[in-house]
Amino acid sequence: MNQFAIRFTIAYLLLLPLQALVFDHMVLFNVAVPFVFIYLIVMLPVTLNTNVSVILGFLTGLGMDLFADTPGMNALSCTVLAFARKPLFHLYVTMDDDLAGRSPTVQTMGAAAFLKYVLTLSLCYSVLVFTIEAFQLFIPELLIARIAGSTLYTFLLLYTLDSLLLRRREKRL
Amino acid sequence: MNELLLFIRKNSKWFVFAICAIVSCVMLFQSNPYHQHLYLTSAGRAVSSVYKSGSMLSSYLNLRSINEDLNRRNAELQAEIAAQNEVIERLHELGFRDTLVTEAGVRHFDFIVAHVINNSIARPFNYITINKGSADGVRPELGVIDQNGVVGIVSNVGSGSARVISLLNPNFRLSCKIKRSDYFGSLVWDGKDPREALLEELPRHTVFEPGDTIVTSGYSAVFPEGLPVGVIMPDNNEHNENFFTLRVRLLADFTTLGNVQVVVNNFRAELDSLTVGESEDAKRKPFGN
């Protein structure tokens, strides 16, 4: 548990500035935004108390909002995502005994289930963020393009990030 | 009482979720960009220091194009000075030597040079963060321009950084006119393309041609008159019964903003004191008599 707290803090302090300085400027065709920082929510251990994960999700979104000047938008989306994470996870993996205290990765879940899990979370997050944005400014064709583009882009980068971390984990073994 | 506590404990995740969601919604619906707390914006100390260190690394990357822009602007200004000097010379020769005062007393506008440390263009409501704040004389509601045209207006100011509402933000309307014919309307971004905006509320009898330059009208105290903003694009035929809406290509390139200038109007206090009470008067006497 303590080890997880340290890992989460380090990831938080690294990923949010990285998102603000690098990934937010990697927008493709002016529609697809890579939300790499939701890896903070993806990596939460499945057996983590829902209260804790919702609060961590809220803090993640709040941090991102400060950087992106979108007060409340990311905070609300991340809160909902952190809350819905466990049910979404159980769509693909029915047993979580083996995963006690561990983060969902390709290693712990298996590639197929993990990819589906990451794709679902990316889709959920894109839908949430862009729907909230659409309440302020609604352009239907742009909304659909943004959701589709950002989902795929986020999914690809999250998978890349996990593969990079995987190599490091293997080296350590 | 015990049962209530038990109920809360049993459903605690719903309560935590509701509290977080409500706090987010409160922030979300406080949407006036001028009334946000400084620490909820990118001009806050911690966030702006991250952006500052990031821009220290990346500001070197497009120095080349910035340099070319500055050289071009420099050449334009030199040509302008030469032309003005010629006019002054001619007036001198015509015998105005004794009465013509060539140096102005107080300068109308001052400019504070700042560097863009954060900028977004892909969102529906875009903001810019600059590395000058109240310590350098930046105040809310000052205009921001770069060498090509209008960029935005300052909304929140920290001690060493400030947040600017970008022209690419539908909260910001800019009073503009067509340079050739002096008809004026208001410029607003429609959220679609970061290179284009709409000039709305132009009267039906406006005369214009594609390629005409749009400049600031100078009707507000924020921007000087005649700053370039954009160029009218071809195939404009959007209009309703009373007004034209023109599509305008913006002159400032928001994808590569580097150095900007904050416009300080030295007569701002004077202008504000003139218009104080105007709105109350209008309320009291709705028919103007």
Coordinates of C-alpha atoms in Angstrom, one line a residue:
Chain A
M1 CA 0.0 0.0 0.0
N2 CA 2.8 2.4 1.0
Q3 CA 4.7 1.4 -2.1
F4 CA 1.7 2.3 -4.2
A5 CA 1.4 5.7 -2.5
I6 CA 5.0 6.5 -3.5
R7 CA 4.6 5.2 -7.0
F8 CA 1.4 7.3 -7.5
T9 CA 3.0 10.5 -6.1
I10 CA 5.9 10.1 -8.5
A11 CA 3.7 9.3 -11.4
Y12 CA 1.5 12.3 -10.5
L13 CA 4.4 14.7 -10.4
L14 CA 5.8 13.4 -13.6
L15 CA 2.7 12.9 -15.8
L16 CA 0.8 16.1 -15.2
P17 CA 3.7 18.5 -16.2
L18 CA 4.5 16.1 -19.1
Q19 CA 0.9 16.2 -20.3
A20 CA 0.8 20.0 -20.0
L21 CA 4.2 20.6 -21.7
V22 CA 4.4 17.8 -24.2
F23 CA 1.2 15.8 -24.9
D24 CA -1.2 18.8 -25.0
H25 CA 0.9 20.2 -27.9
M26 CA 0.8 16.9 -29.8
V27 CA -2.8 17.5 -31.1
L28 CA -3.4 15.8 -34.4
F29 CA -5.4 17.5 -37.2
N30 CA -6.7 19.9 -34.5
V31 CA -9.1 17.2 -33.2
A32 CA -7.2 14.3 -31.6
V33 CA -5.8 15.1 -28.1
P34 CA -3.8 12.4 -26.3
F35 CA -4.9 12.2 -22.7
V36 CA -1.9 10.3 -21.5
F37 CA -2.3 11.5 -17.9
I38 CA -5.3 9.2 -17.4
Y39 CA -2.7 6.5 -17.0
L40 CA -2.8 7.7 -13.3
I41 CA -6.4 6.3 -13.2
V42 CA -5.6 3.3 -15.4
M43 CA -2.8 2.2 -13.0
L44 CA -4.9 2.3 -9.8
P45 CA -4.9 -1.2 -8.3
V46 CA -8.2 -2.9 -8.9
T47 CA -8.7 -3.9 -5.3
L48 CA -8.2 -0.2 -4.1
N49 CA -11.0 1.1 -2.1
T50 CA -13.5 3.0 -4.3
N51 CA -13.4 6.0 -2.0
V52 CA -9.7 6.4 -2.3
S53 CA -9.7 5.9 -6.1
V54 CA -12.4 8.5 -6.5
I55 CA -10.5 11.1 -4.5
L56 CA -7.2 10.3 -6.3
G57 CA -9.2 10.7 -9.6
F58 CA -10.5 14.0 -8.5
L59 CA -7.1 15.2 -7.5
T60 CA -5.7 14.1 -10.9
G61 CA -8.4 16.0 -12.8
L62 CA -8.0 19.1 -10.6
G63 CA -4.2 19.1 -11.2
M64 CA -4.8 18.9 -15.0
D65 CA -7.4 21.7 -14.8
L66 CA -4.9 24.1 -13.2
F67 CA -2.6 23.5 -16.1
A68 CA -5.1 23.6 -18.9
D69 CA -7.3 26.5 -17.6
T70 CA -10.4 24.4 -17.7
P71 CA -11.7 24.6 -14.1
G72 CA -13.8 21.6 -13.2
M73 CA -13.9 19.9 -16.7
N74 CA -11.1 17.4 -16.1
A75 CA -11.9 17.1 -12.4
L76 CA -15.5 16.0 -13.2
S77 CA -14.4 13.6 -15.9
C78 CA -11.7 12.0 -13.9
T79 CA -14.0 11.6 -10.9
V80 CA -16.6 9.8 -13.0
L81 CA -13.9 7.7 -14.7
A82 CA -12.3 6.7 -11.3
F83 CA -15.7 5.8 -10.1
A84 CA -16.7 3.7 -13.1
R85 CA -13.2 2.0 -13.4
K86 CA -13.9 -1.0 -11.3
P87 CA -17.2 -2.0 -13.0
L88 CA -15.5 -1.5 -16.4
F89 CA -12.6 -3.7 -15.3
H90 CA -14.9 -6.5 -14.4
L91 CA -16.4 -6.4 -17.9
Y92 CA -13.2 -8.1 -19.1
V93 CA -11.8 -9.9 -16.0
T94 CA -14.2 -11.6 -13.6
M95 CA -11.8 -12.7 -10.9
D96 CA -9.5 -10.2 -9.2
D97 CA -8.0 -12.4 -6.5
D98 CA -4.7 -12.7 -8.4
L99 CA -4.5 -8.9 -8.8
A100 CA -4.7 -8.1 -5.1
G101 CA -2.8 -4.7 -4.7
R102 CA -1.3 -4.8 -8.2
S103 CA -1.9 -2.4 -11.0
P104 CA -3.6 -3.6 -14.2
T105 CA -0.9 -4.1 -16.8
V106 CA -0.3 -6.4 -19.8
Q107 CA 1.5 -8.8 -17.4
T108 CA -1.1 -9.0 -14.7
M109 CA -4.2 -9.0 -16.9
G110 CA -3.1 -10.5 -20.2
A111 CA -2.7 -8.5 -23.4
A112 CA -6.3 -8.9 -24.8
A113 CA -8.1 -8.0 -21.6
F114 CA -5.7 -5.1 -20.8
L115 CA -6.1 -3.6 -24.3
K116 CA -9.9 -3.8 -24.1
Y117 CA -9.7 -2.2 -20.6
V118 CA -7.5 0.7 -21.8
L119 CA -9.6 1.3 -24.9
T120 CA -12.8 1.4 -22.8
L121 CA -11.3 3.9 -20.4
S122 CA -9.9 6.1 -23.2
L123 CA -13.3 6.1 -24.9
C124 CA -15.1 6.9 -21.6
Y125 CA -12.8 9.7 -20.9
S126 CA -13.0 11.3 -24.4
V127 CA -16.8 11.1 -24.3
L128 CA -16.9 12.7 -20.9
V129 CA -14.5 15.6 -21.6
F130 CA -15.9 16.5 -25.0
T131 CA -19.5 16.2 -23.9
I132 CA -18.8 18.6 -21.0
E133 CA -17.1 20.9 -23.5
A134 CA -20.1 20.6 -25.9
F135 CA -22.3 22.2 -23.2
Q136 CA -20.4 25.4 -23.7
L137 CA -19.9 25.2 -27.5
F138 CA -21.7 22.5 -29.5
I139 CA -20.5 21.6 -33.0
P140 CA -21.8 18.1 -33.8
E141 CA -19.3 17.0 -36.5
L142 CA -16.4 18.3 -34.5
L143 CA -17.6 16.6 -31.3
I144 CA -17.7 13.2 -33.0
A145 CA -14.3 13.7 -34.7
R146 CA -12.8 14.7 -31.4
I147 CA -14.2 11.7 -29.5
A148 CA -13.1 9.2 -32.1
G149 CA -9.7 10.7 -32.8
S150 CA -8.8 11.3 -29.1
T151 CA -9.9 7.8 -28.1
L152 CA -7.6 6.1 -30.6
Y153 CA -4.7 8.4 -30.0
T154 CA -4.9 8.1 -26.2
F155 CA -5.3 4.3 -26.5
L156 CA -2.2 4.1 -28.7
L157 CA 0.0 6.3 -26.4
L158 CA -1.2 4.5 -23.2
Y159 CA -0.3 1.1 -24.8
T160 CA 3.1 2.5 -25.8
L161 CA 3.6 3.9 -22.2
D162 CA 2.7 0.5 -20.7
S163 CA 5.0 -1.3 -23.1
L164 CA 7.9 1.0 -22.1
L165 CA 7.2 0.4 -18.4
L166 CA 6.9 -3.3 -19.1
R167 CA 10.4 -3.5 -20.5
R168 CA 11.7 -1.8 -17.4
R169 CA 9.8 -4.2 -15.2
E170 CA 11.3 -7.2 -17.0
K171 CA 14.8 -5.8 -16.7
R172 CA 14.3 -5.6 -13.0
L173 CA 13.2 -9.2 -12.6
Chain B
M1 CA -28.5 7.7 14.7
N2 CA -26.5 4.5 14.5
E3 CA -28.5 3.3 11.6
L4 CA -27.8 6.6 9.8
L5 CA -24.0 6.2 10.4
L6 CA -24.2 2.6 9.2
F7 CA -26.1 3.7 6.1
I8 CA -23.5 6.4 5.3
R9 CA -20.6 4.0 5.9
K10 CA -22.3 1.3 3.7
N11 CA -22.8 3.8 0.8
S12 CA -19.7 5.9 1.5
K13 CA -18.4 5.5 -2.1
W14 CA -21.6 7.2 -3.4
F15 CA -21.1 10.1 -0.9
V16 CA -17.5 10.6 -1.8
F17 CA -18.3 10.5 -5.5
A18 CA -21.2 13.0 -5.1
I19 CA -19.0 15.4 -3.1
C20 CA -16.2 15.3 -5.7
A21 CA -18.6 15.7 -8.5
I22 CA -20.4 18.7 -6.9
V23 CA -17.1 20.5 -6.2
S24 CA -16.1 19.9 -9.9
C25 CA -19.5 21.2 -11.1
V26 CA -19.2 24.3 -9.0
M27 CA -15.9 25.1 -10.6
L28 CA -17.3 24.2 -14.0
F29 CA -20.2 26.6 -13.8
Q30 CA -18.3 29.6 -12.4
S31 CA -17.4 30.3 -16.0
N32 CA -16.7 34.0 -16.0
P33 CA -12.9 34.1 -16.8
Y34 CA -12.4 37.4 -14.9
H35 CA -13.7 36.2 -11.6
Q36 CA -11.7 33.0 -11.3
H37 CA -9.5 32.6 -8.3
L38 CA -5.8 33.1 -9.3
Y39 CA -4.8 29.6 -8.0
L40 CA -7.4 28.0 -10.2
T41 CA -5.7 29.4 -13.3
S42 CA -2.4 28.7 -15.0
A43 CA -1.1 32.1 -13.7
G44 CA -0.8 30.5 -10.2
R45 CA 2.7 30.3 -8.8
A46 CA 3.3 26.5 -9.0
V47 CA 1.7 25.9 -12.4
S48 CA 3.4 29.0 -14.0
S49 CA 6.8 27.9 -12.7
V50 CA 6.4 24.6 -14.5
Y51 CA 5.4 26.4 -17.7
K52 CA 8.3 28.8 -17.3
S53 CA 10.9 26.0 -17.0
G54 CA 9.3 24.3 -19.9
S55 CA 9.5 27.4 -22.1
M56 CA 13.1 27.9 -21.2
L57 CA 13.8 24.6 -23.0
S58 CA 11.4 25.0 -25.9
S59 CA 11.6 28.8 -26.6
Y60 CA 14.8 28.1 -28.7
L61 CA 12.9 25.9 -31.2
N62 CA 11.2 28.5 -33.3
L63 CA 13.6 31.4 -32.9
R64 CA 14.3 31.4 -36.6
S65 CA 10.7 32.2 -37.7
I66 CA 10.3 34.7 -34.8
N67 CA 13.5 36.4 -36.0
E68 CA 12.3 36.6 -39.6
D69 CA 9.0 38.1 -38.4
L70 CA 10.8 40.7 -36.3
N71 CA 13.1 41.7 -39.1
R72 CA 10.1 42.1 -41.4
R73 CA 8.2 44.2 -38.8
N74 CA 11.4 46.2 -38.2
A75 CA 11.7 47.0 -41.9
E76 CA 8.0 48.1 -42.0
L77 CA 8.5 50.4 -39.1
Q78 CA 11.6 51.9 -40.6
A79 CA 9.8 52.6 -43.8
E80 CA 7.0 54.2 -41.8
I81 CA 9.4 56.4 -39.8
A82 CA 11.1 57.5 -43.1
A83 CA 7.7 58.5 -44.5
Q84 CA 6.7 60.4 -41.4
N85 CA 10.0 62.2 -41.3
E86 CA 9.4 63.3 -44.9
V87 CA 6.0 64.7 -44.0
I88 CA 7.5 66.6 -41.1
E89 CA 10.3 67.9 -43.3
R90 CA 7.8 69.1 -45.9
L91 CA 5.6 70.8 -43.2
H92 CA 8.8 72.6 -41.9
E93 CA 9.6 73.8 -45.4
L94 CA 6.1 75.1 -45.8
G95 CA 6.7 77.5 -43.0
F96 CA 5.1 75.7 -40.0
R97 CA 8.6 75.7 -38.3
D98 CA 7.5 77.9 -35.5
T99 CA 4.2 76.3 -34.6
L100 CA 4.8 72.7 -35.3
V101 CA 5.6 70.6 -32.2
T102 CA 7.0 67.3 -33.3
E103 CA 7.3 65.5 -30.0
A104 CA 4.2 64.4 -28.1
G105 CA 3.9 65.2 -24.4
V106 CA 2.7 62.0 -22.7
R107 CA 2.7 58.8 -24.7
H108 CA -0.8 57.4 -25.2
F109 CA 0.2 53.8 -25.1
D110 CA 3.1 51.9 -23.5
F111 CA 4.1 48.4 -24.4
I112 CA 5.4 45.7 -22.0
V113 CA 7.3 42.9 -23.8
A114 CA 6.4 39.4 -22.6
H115 CA 7.0 35.8 -23.6
V116 CA 4.3 33.2 -24.1
I117 CA 5.0 30.3 -21.8
N118 CA 1.8 28.3 -22.5
N119 CA -0.7 28.5 -25.3
S120 CA -3.6 26.3 -26.5
I121 CA -5.5 26.4 -29.8
A122 CA -7.3 23.1 -29.9
R123 CA -9.9 23.7 -27.2
P124 CA -13.2 25.5 -27.5
F125 CA -12.1 28.1 -24.9
N126 CA -8.4 28.9 -25.3
Y127 CA -6.1 30.7 -22.9
I128 CA -2.5 31.9 -23.1
T129 CA -0.1 32.3 -20.1
I130 CA 2.7 34.9 -20.3
N131 CA 5.7 35.4 -18.1
K132 CA 5.0 39.0 -16.9
G133 CA 2.8 39.8 -14.0
S134 CA 1.8 42.5 -11.6
A135 CA 5.4 43.1 -10.7
D136 CA 6.0 44.2 -14.3
G137 CA 2.9 46.4 -14.4
V138 CA 0.5 44.0 -16.1
R139 CA -3.1 44.4 -14.9
P140 CA -6.3 42.7 -15.8
E141 CA -8.1 43.9 -18.9
L142 CA -5.0 45.0 -20.7
G143 CA -4.8 44.2 -24.4
V144 CA -2.1 41.8 -25.8
I145 CA -0.7 42.0 -29.3
D146 CA 2.2 40.4 -31.2
Q147 CA 4.1 41.7 -34.2
N148 CA 1.3 40.5 -36.6
G149 CA -1.9 41.5 -34.9
V150 CA -4.2 41.2 -31.9
V151 CA -3.7 38.2 -29.6
G152 CA -6.0 38.6 -26.6
I153 CA -6.8 40.3 -23.3
V154 CA -5.4 39.8 -19.8
S155 CA -7.8 38.2 -17.3
N156 CA -5.9 37.0 -14.2
V157 CA -2.6 38.4 -12.9
G158 CA -0.1 36.7 -10.6
S159 CA 3.1 38.3 -9.3
G160 CA 5.3 36.9 -12.1
S161 CA 2.8 35.6 -14.7
A162 CA -0.5 36.4 -16.2
R163 CA -3.3 34.5 -18.0
V164 CA -4.6 35.9 -21.2
I165 CA -8.0 35.2 -22.8
S166 CA -7.0 34.3 -26.4
L167 CA -8.7 35.7 -29.4
L168 CA -9.5 32.0 -29.9
N169 CA -12.1 32.1 -27.1
P170 CA -15.8 32.9 -27.7
N171 CA -15.8 34.8 -24.4
F172 CA -13.8 37.5 -26.0
R173 CA -15.4 39.9 -28.5
L174 CA -13.3 42.5 -30.3
S175 CA -14.7 45.7 -31.8
C176 CA -13.2 45.9 -35.3
K177 CA -13.7 47.9 -38.5
I178 CA -12.9 47.4 -42.2
K179 CA -9.9 49.5 -42.8
R180 CA -10.9 50.8 -46.3
S181 CA -14.5 51.8 -45.5
D182 CA -14.6 52.3 -41.7
Y183 CA -17.7 50.1 -41.2
F184 CA -17.4 48.4 -37.9
G185 CA -18.6 45.1 -36.4
S186 CA -17.5 42.7 -33.7
L187 CA -15.0 39.9 -34.2
V188 CA -15.6 36.6 -32.4
W189 CA -14.1 33.0 -32.8
D190 CA -16.6 30.3 -33.7
G191 CA -14.5 27.4 -32.3
K192 CA -13.8 25.7 -35.6
D193 CA -10.4 26.7 -37.1
P194 CA -7.6 28.5 -35.2
R195 CA -6.7 30.5 -38.3
E196 CA -10.2 32.0 -38.9
A197 CA -12.8 34.0 -37.0
L198 CA -16.1 35.7 -37.8
L199 CA -16.8 39.4 -38.1
E200 CA -20.4 39.9 -37.0
E201 CA -23.0 42.6 -36.8
L202 CA -21.8 44.5 -39.9
P203 CA -24.7 46.6 -41.3
R204 CA -26.3 45.4 -44.5
H205 CA -25.1 48.3 -46.6
T206 CA -21.4 47.6 -45.8
V207 CA -19.1 47.8 -48.8
F208 CA -16.2 45.3 -48.8
E209 CA -14.1 43.1 -51.0
P210 CA -12.3 39.8 -50.2
G211 CA -8.8 40.7 -49.2
D212 CA -9.7 43.9 -47.3
T213 CA -7.9 44.3 -44.0
I214 CA -9.7 44.3 -40.7
V215 CA -8.3 46.5 -38.0
T216 CA -9.2 47.4 -34.4
S217 CA -11.8 50.2 -34.1
G218 CA -10.3 51.9 -31.1
Y219 CA -13.7 52.3 -29.5
S220 CA -12.6 50.7 -26.3
A221 CA -9.7 51.8 -24.2
V222 CA -8.0 48.4 -24.5
F223 CA -6.4 48.5 -28.0
P224 CA -5.1 51.5 -30.0
E225 CA -7.0 52.2 -33.2
G226 CA -5.9 50.6 -36.5
L227 CA -4.0 47.5 -35.2
P228 CA -4.3 44.8 -37.9
V229 CA -6.4 41.8 -37.0
G230 CA -7.2 39.9 -40.1
V231 CA -8.1 39.8 -43.8
I232 CA -11.6 39.1 -45.3
M233 CA -11.7 35.7 -46.9
P234 CA -13.2 35.0 -50.3
D235 CA -16.7 33.5 -50.8
N236 CA -18.5 35.3 -48.0
N237 CA -22.2 35.2 -48.3
E238 CA -23.5 34.5 -44.8
H239 CA -26.0 37.1 -43.7
N240 CA -29.4 37.4 -42.1
E241 CA -31.9 40.2 -42.7
N242 CA -30.1 43.1 -41.1
F243 CA -26.4 42.1 -40.7
F244 CA -23.5 40.6 -42.6
T245 CA -21.3 38.0 -41.1
L246 CA -17.9 37.8 -42.7
R247 CA -15.2 35.1 -42.4
V248 CA -11.9 36.6 -41.5
R249 CA -8.4 35.0 -41.7
L250 CA -6.5 36.0 -38.6
L251 CA -3.1 37.7 -39.1
A252 CA -1.6 36.5 -35.7
D253 CA -0.4 32.9 -36.1
F254 CA -1.6 31.3 -32.8
T255 CA 0.3 28.1 -33.5
T256 CA 3.7 29.7 -33.0
L257 CA 3.2 32.6 -30.6
G258 CA 6.5 33.6 -29.1
N259 CA 7.0 37.2 -28.0
V260 CA 4.0 39.4 -27.3
Q261 CA 3.4 43.0 -26.1
V262 CA 1.0 44.0 -23.4
V263 CA -0.7 47.3 -24.3
V264 CA -0.9 49.8 -21.4
N265 CA -3.2 52.8 -22.1
N266 CA -1.9 55.8 -20.1
F267 CA -5.2 57.5 -20.4
R268 CA -7.3 54.6 -19.2
A269 CA -8.1 56.1 -15.8
E270 CA -9.2 59.3 -17.5
L271 CA -11.4 57.5 -20.0
D272 CA -13.0 55.3 -17.3
S273 CA -13.8 58.4 -15.1
L274 CA -15.7 59.9 -18.1
T275 CA -17.9 56.8 -18.6
V276 CA -18.5 56.2 -14.9
G277 CA -22.3 56.4 -14.2
E278 CA -23.1 56.2 -17.8
S279 CA -24.9 52.8 -17.5
E280 CA -26.8 54.0 -14.4
D281 CA -27.9 57.1 -16.3
A282 CA -29.1 54.9 -19.2
K283 CA -31.1 52.8 -16.7
R284 CA -32.7 55.8 -15.1
K285 CA -33.7 57.5 -18.3
P286 CA -34.4 54.7 -20.8
F287 CA -35.5 57.1 -23.5
G288 CA -32.6 59.5 -23.2
N289 CA -34.6 62.6 -22.2

